[in-house]
CSV table of C-alpha atoms in Angstrom, one decimal:
chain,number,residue,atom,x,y,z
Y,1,UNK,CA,121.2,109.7,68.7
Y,2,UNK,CA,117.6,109.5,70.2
Y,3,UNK,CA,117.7,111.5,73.8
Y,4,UNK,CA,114.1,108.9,74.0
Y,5,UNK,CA,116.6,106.1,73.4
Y,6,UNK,CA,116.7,104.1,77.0
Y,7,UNK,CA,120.0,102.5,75.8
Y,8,UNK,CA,123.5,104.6,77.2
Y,9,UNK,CA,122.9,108.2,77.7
Y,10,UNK,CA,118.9,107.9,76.4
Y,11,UNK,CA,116.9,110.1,78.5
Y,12,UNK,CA,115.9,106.9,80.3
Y,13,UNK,CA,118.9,105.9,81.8
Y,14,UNK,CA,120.0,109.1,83.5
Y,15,UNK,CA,122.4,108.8,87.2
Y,16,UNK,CA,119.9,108.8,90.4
Y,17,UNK,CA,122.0,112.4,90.7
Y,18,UNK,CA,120.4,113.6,87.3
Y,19,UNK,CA,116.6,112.3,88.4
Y,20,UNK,CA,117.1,113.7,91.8
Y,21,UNK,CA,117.7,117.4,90.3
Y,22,UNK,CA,115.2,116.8,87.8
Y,23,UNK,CA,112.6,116.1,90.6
Y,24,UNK,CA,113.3,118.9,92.9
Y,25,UNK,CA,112.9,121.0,89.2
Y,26,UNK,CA,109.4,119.7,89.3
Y,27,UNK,CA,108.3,120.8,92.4
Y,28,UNK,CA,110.6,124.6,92.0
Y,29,UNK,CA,108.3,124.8,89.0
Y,30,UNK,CA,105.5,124.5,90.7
Y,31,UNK,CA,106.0,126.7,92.9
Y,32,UNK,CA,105.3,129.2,90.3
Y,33,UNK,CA,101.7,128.7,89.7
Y,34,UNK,CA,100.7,126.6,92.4
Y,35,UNK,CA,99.0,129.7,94.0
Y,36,UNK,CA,97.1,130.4,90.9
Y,37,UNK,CA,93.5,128.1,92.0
Y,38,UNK,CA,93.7,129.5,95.3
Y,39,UNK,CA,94.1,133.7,94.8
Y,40,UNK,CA,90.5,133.8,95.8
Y,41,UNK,CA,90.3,132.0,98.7
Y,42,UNK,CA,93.4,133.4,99.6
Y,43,UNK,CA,92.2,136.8,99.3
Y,44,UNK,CA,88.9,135.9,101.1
Y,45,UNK,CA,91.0,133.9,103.7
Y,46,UNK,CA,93.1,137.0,104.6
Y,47,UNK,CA,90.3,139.9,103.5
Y,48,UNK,CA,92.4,141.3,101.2
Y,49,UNK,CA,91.9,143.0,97.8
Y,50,UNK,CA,92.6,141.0,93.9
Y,51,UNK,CA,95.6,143.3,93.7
Y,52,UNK,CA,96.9,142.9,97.3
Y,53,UNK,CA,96.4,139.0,96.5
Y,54,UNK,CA,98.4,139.5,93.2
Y,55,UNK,CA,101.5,141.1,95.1
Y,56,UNK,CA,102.3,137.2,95.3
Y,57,UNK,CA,103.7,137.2,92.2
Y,58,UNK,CA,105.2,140.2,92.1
Y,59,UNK,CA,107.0,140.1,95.1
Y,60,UNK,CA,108.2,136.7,94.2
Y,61,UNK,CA,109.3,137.7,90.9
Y,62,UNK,CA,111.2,140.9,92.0
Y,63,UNK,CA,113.1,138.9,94.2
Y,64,UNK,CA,113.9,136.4,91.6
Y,65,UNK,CA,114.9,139.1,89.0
Y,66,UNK,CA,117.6,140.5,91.3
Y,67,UNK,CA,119.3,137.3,92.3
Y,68,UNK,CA,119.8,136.6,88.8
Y,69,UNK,CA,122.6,138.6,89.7
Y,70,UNK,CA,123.9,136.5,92.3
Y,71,UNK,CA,123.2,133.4,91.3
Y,72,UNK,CA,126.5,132.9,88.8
Y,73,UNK,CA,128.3,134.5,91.6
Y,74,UNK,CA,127.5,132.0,94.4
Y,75,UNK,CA,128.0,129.0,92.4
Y,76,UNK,CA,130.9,130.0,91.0
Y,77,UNK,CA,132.3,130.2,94.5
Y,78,UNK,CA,130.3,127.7,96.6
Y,79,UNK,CA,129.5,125.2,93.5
Y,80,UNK,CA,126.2,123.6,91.7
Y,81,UNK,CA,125.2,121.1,94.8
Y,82,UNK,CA,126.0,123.5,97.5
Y,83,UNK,CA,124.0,126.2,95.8
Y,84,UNK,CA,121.2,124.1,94.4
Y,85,UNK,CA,121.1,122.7,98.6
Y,86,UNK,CA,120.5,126.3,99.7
Y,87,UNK,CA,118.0,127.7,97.2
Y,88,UNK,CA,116.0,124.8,98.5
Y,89,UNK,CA,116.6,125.2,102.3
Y,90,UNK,CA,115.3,129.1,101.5
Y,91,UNK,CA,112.4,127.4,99.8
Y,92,UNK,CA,111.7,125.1,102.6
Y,93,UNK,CA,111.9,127.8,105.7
Y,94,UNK,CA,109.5,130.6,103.3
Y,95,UNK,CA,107.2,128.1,101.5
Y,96,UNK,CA,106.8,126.5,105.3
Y,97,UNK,CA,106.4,130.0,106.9
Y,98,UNK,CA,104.2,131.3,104.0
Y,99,UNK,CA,101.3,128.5,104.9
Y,100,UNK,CA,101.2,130.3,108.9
Y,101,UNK,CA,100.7,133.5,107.4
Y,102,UNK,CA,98.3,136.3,109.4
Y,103,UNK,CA,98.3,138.5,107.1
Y,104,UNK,CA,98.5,139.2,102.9
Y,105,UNK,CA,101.6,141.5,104.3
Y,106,UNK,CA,103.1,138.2,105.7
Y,107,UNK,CA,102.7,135.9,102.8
Y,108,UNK,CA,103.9,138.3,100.2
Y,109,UNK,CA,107.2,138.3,102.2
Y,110,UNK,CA,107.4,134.8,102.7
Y,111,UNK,CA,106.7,134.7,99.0
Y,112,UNK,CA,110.1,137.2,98.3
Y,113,UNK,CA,112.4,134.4,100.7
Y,114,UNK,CA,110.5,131.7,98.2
Y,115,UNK,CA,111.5,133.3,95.4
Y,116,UNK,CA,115.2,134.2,96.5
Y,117,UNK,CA,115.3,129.9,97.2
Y,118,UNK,CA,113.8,129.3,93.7
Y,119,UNK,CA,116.6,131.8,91.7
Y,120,UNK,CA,119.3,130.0,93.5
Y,121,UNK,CA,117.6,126.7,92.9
Y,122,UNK,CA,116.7,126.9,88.8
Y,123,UNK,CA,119.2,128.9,87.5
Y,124,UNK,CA,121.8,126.3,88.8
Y,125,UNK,CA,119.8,123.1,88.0
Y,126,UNK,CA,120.1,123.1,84.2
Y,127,UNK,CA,124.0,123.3,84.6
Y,128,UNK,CA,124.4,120.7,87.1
Y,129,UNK,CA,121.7,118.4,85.0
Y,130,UNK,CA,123.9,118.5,81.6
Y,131,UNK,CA,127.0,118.3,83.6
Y,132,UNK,CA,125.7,115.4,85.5
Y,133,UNK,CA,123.8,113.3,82.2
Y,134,UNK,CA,125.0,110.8,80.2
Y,135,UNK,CA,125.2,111.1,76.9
Y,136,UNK,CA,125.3,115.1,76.0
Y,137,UNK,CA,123.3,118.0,76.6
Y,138,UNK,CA,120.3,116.9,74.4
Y,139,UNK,CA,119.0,114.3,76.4
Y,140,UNK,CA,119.5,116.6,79.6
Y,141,UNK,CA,118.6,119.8,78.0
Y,142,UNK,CA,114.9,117.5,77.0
Y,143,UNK,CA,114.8,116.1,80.7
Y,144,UNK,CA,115.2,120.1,82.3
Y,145,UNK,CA,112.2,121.1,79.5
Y,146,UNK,CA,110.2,118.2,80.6
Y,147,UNK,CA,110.3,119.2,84.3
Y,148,UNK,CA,109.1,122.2,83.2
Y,149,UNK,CA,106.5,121.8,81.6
Y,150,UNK,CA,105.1,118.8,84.0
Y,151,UNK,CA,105.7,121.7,87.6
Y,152,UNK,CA,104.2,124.1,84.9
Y,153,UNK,CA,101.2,121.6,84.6
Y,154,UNK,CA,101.2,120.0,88.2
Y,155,UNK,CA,101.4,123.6,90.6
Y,156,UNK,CA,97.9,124.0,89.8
Y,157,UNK,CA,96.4,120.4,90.0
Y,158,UNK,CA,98.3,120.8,93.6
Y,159,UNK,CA,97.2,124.1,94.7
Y,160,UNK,CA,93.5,122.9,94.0
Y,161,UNK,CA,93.8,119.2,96.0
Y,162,UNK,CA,95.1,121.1,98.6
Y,163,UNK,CA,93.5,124.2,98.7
Y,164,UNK,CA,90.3,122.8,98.6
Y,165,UNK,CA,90.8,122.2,102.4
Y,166,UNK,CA,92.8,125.1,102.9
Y,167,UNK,CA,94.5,127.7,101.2
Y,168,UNK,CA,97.8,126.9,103.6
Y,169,UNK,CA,98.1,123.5,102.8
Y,170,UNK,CA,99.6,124.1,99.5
Y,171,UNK,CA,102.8,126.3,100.8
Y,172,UNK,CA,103.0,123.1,103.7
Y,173,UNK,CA,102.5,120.8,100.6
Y,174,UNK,CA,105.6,122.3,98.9
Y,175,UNK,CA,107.6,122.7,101.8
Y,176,UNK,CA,107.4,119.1,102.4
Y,177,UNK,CA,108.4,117.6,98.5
Y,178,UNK,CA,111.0,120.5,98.3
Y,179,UNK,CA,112.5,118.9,101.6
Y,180,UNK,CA,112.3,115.4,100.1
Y,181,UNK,CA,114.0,117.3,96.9
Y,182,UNK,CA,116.4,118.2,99.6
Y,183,UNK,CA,117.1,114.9,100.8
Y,184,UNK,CA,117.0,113.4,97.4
Y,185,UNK,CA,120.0,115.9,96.0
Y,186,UNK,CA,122.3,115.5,99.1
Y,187,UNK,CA,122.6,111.5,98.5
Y,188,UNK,CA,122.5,111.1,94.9
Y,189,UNK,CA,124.3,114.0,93.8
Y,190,UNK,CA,128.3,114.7,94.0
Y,191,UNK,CA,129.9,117.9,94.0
Y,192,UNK,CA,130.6,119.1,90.6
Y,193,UNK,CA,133.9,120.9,89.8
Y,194,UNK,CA,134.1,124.9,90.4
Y,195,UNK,CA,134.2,127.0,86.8
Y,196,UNK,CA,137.9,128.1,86.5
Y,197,UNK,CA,136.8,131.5,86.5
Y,198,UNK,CA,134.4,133.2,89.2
Y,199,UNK,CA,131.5,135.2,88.0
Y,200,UNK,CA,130.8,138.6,89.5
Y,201,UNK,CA,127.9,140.4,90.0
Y,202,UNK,CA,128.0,142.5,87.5
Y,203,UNK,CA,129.0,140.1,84.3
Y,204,UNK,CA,125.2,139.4,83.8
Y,205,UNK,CA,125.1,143.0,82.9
Y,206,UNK,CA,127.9,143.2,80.9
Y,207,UNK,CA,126.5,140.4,78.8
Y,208,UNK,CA,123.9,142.7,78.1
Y,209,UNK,CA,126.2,144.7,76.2
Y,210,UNK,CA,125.9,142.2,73.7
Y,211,UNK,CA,123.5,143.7,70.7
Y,212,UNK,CA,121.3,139.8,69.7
Y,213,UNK,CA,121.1,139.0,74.0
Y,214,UNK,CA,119.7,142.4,74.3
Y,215,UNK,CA,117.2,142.4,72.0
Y,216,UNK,CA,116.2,138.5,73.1
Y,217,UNK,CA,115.6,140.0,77.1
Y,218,UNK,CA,113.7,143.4,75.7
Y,219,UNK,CA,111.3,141.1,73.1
Y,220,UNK,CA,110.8,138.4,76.5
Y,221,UNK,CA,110.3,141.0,78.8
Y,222,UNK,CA,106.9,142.1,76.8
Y,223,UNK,CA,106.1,138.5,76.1
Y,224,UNK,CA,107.0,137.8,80.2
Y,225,UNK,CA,104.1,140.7,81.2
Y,226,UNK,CA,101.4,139.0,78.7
Y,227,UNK,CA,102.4,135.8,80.2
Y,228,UNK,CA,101.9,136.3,83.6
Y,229,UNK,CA,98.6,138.4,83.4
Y,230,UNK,CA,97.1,135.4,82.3
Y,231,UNK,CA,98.9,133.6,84.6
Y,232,UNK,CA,98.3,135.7,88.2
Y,233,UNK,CA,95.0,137.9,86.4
Y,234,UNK,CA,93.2,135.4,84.7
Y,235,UNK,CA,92.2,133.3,87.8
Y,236,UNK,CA,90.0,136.3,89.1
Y,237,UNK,CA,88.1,136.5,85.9
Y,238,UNK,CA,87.5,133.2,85.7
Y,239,UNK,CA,85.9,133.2,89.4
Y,240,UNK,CA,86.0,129.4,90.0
Y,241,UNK,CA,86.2,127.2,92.8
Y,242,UNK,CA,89.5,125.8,93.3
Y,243,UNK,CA,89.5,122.2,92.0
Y,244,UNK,CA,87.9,123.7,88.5
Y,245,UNK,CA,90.3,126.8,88.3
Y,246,UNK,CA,93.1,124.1,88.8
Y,247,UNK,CA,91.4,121.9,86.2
Y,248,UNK,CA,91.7,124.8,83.7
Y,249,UNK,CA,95.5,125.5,84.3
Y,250,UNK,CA,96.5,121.9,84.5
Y,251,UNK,CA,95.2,121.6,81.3
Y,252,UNK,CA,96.9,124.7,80.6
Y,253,UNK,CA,100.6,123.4,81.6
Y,254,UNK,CA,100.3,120.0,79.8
Y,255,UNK,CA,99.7,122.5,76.5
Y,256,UNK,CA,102.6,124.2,77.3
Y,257,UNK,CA,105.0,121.0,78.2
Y,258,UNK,CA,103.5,119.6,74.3
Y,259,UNK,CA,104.4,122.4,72.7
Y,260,UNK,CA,107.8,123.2,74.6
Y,261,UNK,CA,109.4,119.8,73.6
Y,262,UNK,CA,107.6,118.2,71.1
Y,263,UNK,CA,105.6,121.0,69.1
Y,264,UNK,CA,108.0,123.8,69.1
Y,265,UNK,CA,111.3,122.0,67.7
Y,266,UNK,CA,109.5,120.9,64.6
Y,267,UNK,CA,107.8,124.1,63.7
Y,268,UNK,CA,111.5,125.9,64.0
Y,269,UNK,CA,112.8,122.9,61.4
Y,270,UNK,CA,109.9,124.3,59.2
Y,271,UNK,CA,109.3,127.9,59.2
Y,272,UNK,CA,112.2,129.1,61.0
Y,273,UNK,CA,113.0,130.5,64.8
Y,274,UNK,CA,112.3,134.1,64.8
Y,275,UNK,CA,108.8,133.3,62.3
Y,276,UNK,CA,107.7,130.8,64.6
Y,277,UNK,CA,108.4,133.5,67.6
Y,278,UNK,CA,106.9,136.6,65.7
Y,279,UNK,CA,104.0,134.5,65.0
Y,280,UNK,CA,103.2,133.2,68.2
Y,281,UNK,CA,103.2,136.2,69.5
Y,282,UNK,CA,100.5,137.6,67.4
Y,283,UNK,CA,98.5,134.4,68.2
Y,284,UNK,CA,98.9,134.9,72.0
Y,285,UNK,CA,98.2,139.0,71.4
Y,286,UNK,CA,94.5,137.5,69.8
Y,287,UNK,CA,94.0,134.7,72.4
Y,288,UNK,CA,94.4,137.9,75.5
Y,289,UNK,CA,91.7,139.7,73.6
Y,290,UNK,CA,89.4,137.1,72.8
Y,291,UNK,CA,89.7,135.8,76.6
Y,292,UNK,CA,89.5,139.2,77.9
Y,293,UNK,CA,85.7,140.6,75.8
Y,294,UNK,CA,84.4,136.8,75.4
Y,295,UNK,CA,81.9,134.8,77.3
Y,296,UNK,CA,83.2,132.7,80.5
Y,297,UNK,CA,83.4,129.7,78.0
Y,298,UNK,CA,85.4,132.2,75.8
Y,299,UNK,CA,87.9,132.8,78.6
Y,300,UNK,CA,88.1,129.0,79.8
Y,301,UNK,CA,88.9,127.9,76.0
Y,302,UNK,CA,91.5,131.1,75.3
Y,303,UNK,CA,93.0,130.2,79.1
Y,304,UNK,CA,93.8,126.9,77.9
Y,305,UNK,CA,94.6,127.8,74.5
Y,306,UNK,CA,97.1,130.0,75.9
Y,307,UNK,CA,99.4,127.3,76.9
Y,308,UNK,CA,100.3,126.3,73.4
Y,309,UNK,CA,101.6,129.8,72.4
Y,310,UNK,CA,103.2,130.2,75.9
Y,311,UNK,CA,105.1,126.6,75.4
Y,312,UNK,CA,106.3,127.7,72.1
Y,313,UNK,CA,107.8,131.5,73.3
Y,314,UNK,CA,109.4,129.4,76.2
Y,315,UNK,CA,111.3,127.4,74.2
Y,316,UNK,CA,112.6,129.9,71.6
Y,317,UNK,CA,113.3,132.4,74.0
Y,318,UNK,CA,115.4,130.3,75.9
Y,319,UNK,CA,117.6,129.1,73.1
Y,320,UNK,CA,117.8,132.3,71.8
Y,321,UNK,CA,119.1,133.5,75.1
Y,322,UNK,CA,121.3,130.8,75.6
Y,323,UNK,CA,123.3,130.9,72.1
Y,324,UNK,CA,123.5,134.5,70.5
Y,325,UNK,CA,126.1,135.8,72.4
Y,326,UNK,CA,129.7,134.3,73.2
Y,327,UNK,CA,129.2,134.9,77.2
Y,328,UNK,CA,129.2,131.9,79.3
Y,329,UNK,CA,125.9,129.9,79.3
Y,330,UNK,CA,125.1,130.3,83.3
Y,331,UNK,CA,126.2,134.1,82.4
Y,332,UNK,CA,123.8,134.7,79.6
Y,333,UNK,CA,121.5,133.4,81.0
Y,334,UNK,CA,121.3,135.3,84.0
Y,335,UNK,CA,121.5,138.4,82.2
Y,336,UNK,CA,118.4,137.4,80.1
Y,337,UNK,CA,116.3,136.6,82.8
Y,338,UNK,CA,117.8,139.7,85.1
Y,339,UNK,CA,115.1,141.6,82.7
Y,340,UNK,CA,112.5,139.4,81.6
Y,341,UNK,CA,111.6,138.5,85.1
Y,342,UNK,CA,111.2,142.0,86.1
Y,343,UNK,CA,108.1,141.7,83.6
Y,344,UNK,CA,106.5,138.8,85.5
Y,345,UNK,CA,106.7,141.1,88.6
Y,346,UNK,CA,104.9,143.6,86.9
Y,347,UNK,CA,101.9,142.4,85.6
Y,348,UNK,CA,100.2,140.7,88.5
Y,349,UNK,CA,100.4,144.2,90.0
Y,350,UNK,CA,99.3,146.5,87.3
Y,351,UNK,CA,96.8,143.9,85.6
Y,352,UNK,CA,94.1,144.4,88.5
Y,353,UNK,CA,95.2,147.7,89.4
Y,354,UNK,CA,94.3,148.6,85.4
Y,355,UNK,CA,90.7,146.9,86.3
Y,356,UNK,CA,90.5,149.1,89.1
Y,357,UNK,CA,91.1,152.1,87.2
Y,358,UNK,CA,89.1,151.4,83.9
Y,359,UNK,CA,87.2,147.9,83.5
Y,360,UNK,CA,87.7,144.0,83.6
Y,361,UNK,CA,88.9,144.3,79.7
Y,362,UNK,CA,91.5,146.4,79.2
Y,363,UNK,CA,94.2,144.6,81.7
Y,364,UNK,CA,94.0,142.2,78.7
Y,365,UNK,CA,94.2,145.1,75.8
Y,366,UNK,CA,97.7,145.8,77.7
Y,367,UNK,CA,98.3,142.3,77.4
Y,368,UNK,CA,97.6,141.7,73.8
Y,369,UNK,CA,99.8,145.0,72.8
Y,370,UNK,CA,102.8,143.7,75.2
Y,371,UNK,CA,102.9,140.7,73.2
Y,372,UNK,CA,102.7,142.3,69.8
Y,373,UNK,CA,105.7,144.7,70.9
Y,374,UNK,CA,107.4,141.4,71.8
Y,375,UNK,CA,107.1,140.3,68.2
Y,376,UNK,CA,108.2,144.3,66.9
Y,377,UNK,CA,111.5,144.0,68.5
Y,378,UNK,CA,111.6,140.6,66.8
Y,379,UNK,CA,111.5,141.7,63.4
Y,380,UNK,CA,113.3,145.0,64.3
Y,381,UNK,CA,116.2,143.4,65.5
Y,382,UNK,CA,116.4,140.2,63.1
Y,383,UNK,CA,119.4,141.0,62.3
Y,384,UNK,CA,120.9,140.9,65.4
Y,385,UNK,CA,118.9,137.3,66.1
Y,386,UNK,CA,119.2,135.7,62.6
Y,387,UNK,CA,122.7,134.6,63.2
Y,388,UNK,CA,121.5,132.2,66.3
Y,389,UNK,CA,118.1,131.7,64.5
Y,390,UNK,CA,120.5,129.9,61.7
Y,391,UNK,CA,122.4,128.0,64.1
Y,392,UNK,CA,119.2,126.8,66.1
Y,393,UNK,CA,117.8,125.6,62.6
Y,394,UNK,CA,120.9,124.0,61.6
Y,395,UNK,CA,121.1,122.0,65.2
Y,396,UNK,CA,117.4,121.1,65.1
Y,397,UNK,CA,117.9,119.6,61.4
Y,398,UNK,CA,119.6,117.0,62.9
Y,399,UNK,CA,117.8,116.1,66.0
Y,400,UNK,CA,114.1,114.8,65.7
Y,401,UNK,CA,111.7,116.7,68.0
Y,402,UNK,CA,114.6,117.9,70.7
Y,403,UNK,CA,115.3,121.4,71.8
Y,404,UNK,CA,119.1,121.7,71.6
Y,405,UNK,CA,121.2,125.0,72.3
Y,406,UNK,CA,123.6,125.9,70.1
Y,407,UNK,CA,127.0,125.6,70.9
């Protein structure tokens, strides 16, 4: 079946439930960069330092790294609407309070209560969306990567419109379509039923124990710190206004949303998951460096470029973490990105205190050999990943251009 198909359970002709979740994805994803244009005037705004400005990110991402903990455990108990309802409520209150903020003190903990909304909020949307399509999980699973990819793209484009005029009107921008998400869930979508089992806290943790889910969160949590320098560092270097920083990263996040779902399934049908991953990696380790000791065209171009390799880890990564061990999918899941995230909280603090310390260049040396290490434990640990990698080649030989998770 084609998941592009608009007969029955095409991507199409999803329930109003299924577009509703997909459309508060959107906007969750946004979330994440939609800062990015506006670090500077943020920083000047509130006369505060590159790294003070960064702690944006990395309070956001703490926050989101521990919840992965509680995430399985609230749904499990409260269920997918009722959980997906209060991730955004928290996202509504901070993103609302973050725009009023005094001081860079302020907004990095109105960032934290955004990020808390946004764990409860994505890690629950990707169940409730396959449990609420028509027409299996790959149609769904393409919708959820599409959402990506298209917040990935559109948090920039946003913070830029709006920041132009101020640097608040982005969080009041994303207050407002995250309470029209709100809205939007609470008609269209039902209750879904309860698993049979309840998760605890500590079962993310557990499902660590497992050798190939291990070795998928160790290789993403390198890949997560390259990732995000670019993502929270880069804009600094670059030193643009905001509608041409958010130029650069819109262009940025339609590369990635190309290569998640379009690019990225048929090179894995060709080469292979964990080549296609090892190889990536390099190419993103050489795109840092180049962006990092080129010209300001250099950086612009390898900024861009980045995207592509980003798109391509994002998808692998996830199936990887989704199928190689036998713990539950929500489970897994929140195990995998219990570690990686902790990596995205990282480097938008130590990637401008490294320039502080040394130069502009070597934040982006780090960057380069985080990514490389990535690809180390890849072909260290093959063996642990070739057993999925199989599988995930076997699915995508029968599915043209989809992500699908194995089962």
């Amino acid at each position: 079946m084609d998941p592009f198909d608009a007969g029955a359970g095409g991507i199409l002709r999803q329930p109003r439930a299924v577009w509703a979740t997909a459309g508060a994805s959107v906007v969750a994803f946004m979330g994440i960069g939609l800062v990015d244009p506006i670090l500077p005037s943020i920083a000047q705004g509130l006369d505060a330092t590159a790294s003070q400005v960064s702690l944006l990110f990395t309070s956001y991402f703490l926050i989101t790294a521990v919840a992965m903990l509680l995430t399985g455990f609230v749904s499990s108990r409260i269920g997918g609407r009722r959980t997906l309802l209060l991730g955004l409520a928290f996202v509504v209150v901070f993103a609302g309070l973050a725009g009023t903020s005094g001081s860079v003190a302020q907004l990095v903990g109105f960032r934290a209560g955004w990020g808390l909304g946004n764990a409860l909020f994505v890690s629950t949307a990707l169940a409730v969306i396959v449990g609420a399509a028509a027409g299996g999980s790959a149609a769904a699973i393409l919708l959820y990567e599409s959402a990506l990819g298209l917040g990935m793209a559109c948090g920039p484009l946003l913070g830029a419109l709006l920041g132009n005029v101020s640097w608040r009107y982005p969080f009041f921008g994303t207050a407002t379509l995250m309470a029209i998400g709100f809205l939007c869930i609470t008609a269209f979508l039902k209750e879904q039923p309860k698993p049979a089992r309840k998760t605890s806290v500590l079962d993310p943790i557990r499902a660590l124990g497992h050798g190939g889910l291990a070795s998928a969160a160790v290789s993403a949590f390198f890949y997560n710190y390259t990732f995000f320098t670019v993502l929270a560092f880069t804009p600094f270097v670059l030193d643009m206004t905001p509608y041409r920083s958010g130029a650069v990263f819109f262009a940025w996040g339609l590369l990635l949303a190309v290569f998640s779902v379009i690019v990225a399934p048929r090179m894995q049908r060709r080469f292979g998951s964990l080549k296609v991953l090892g190889g990536s990696l390099v190419l993103l380790a050489v795109d840092v460096l180049v962006l990092g000791y080129g010209n300001h065209t250099a950086a612009v171009v390898c900024t861009i470029l980045s995207g592509a390799f980003i798109g391509v880890n994002n998808t692998v990564y996830t199936e990887l973490a989704l199928g190689v061990s036998d713990a539950p999918r929500p489970v897994a899941s929140a195990g995998y990105n219990f570690v990686r995230w902790f990596a995205a909280a990282a480097a938008p603090y130590f990637a401008p205190k490294i320039e502080e310390w040394t130069d502009v260049h070597i934040p982006f040396v780090v960057a380069a050999v985080t990514a490389v290490l990535g690809a180390v434990v890849v072909v260290v640990r093959r063996k642990a990943l070739t057993h999925e990698a199989e599988e995930l080649e076997r699915a995508h030989a029968t599915e043209d251009g989809v992500t699908v998770f194995a089962n």
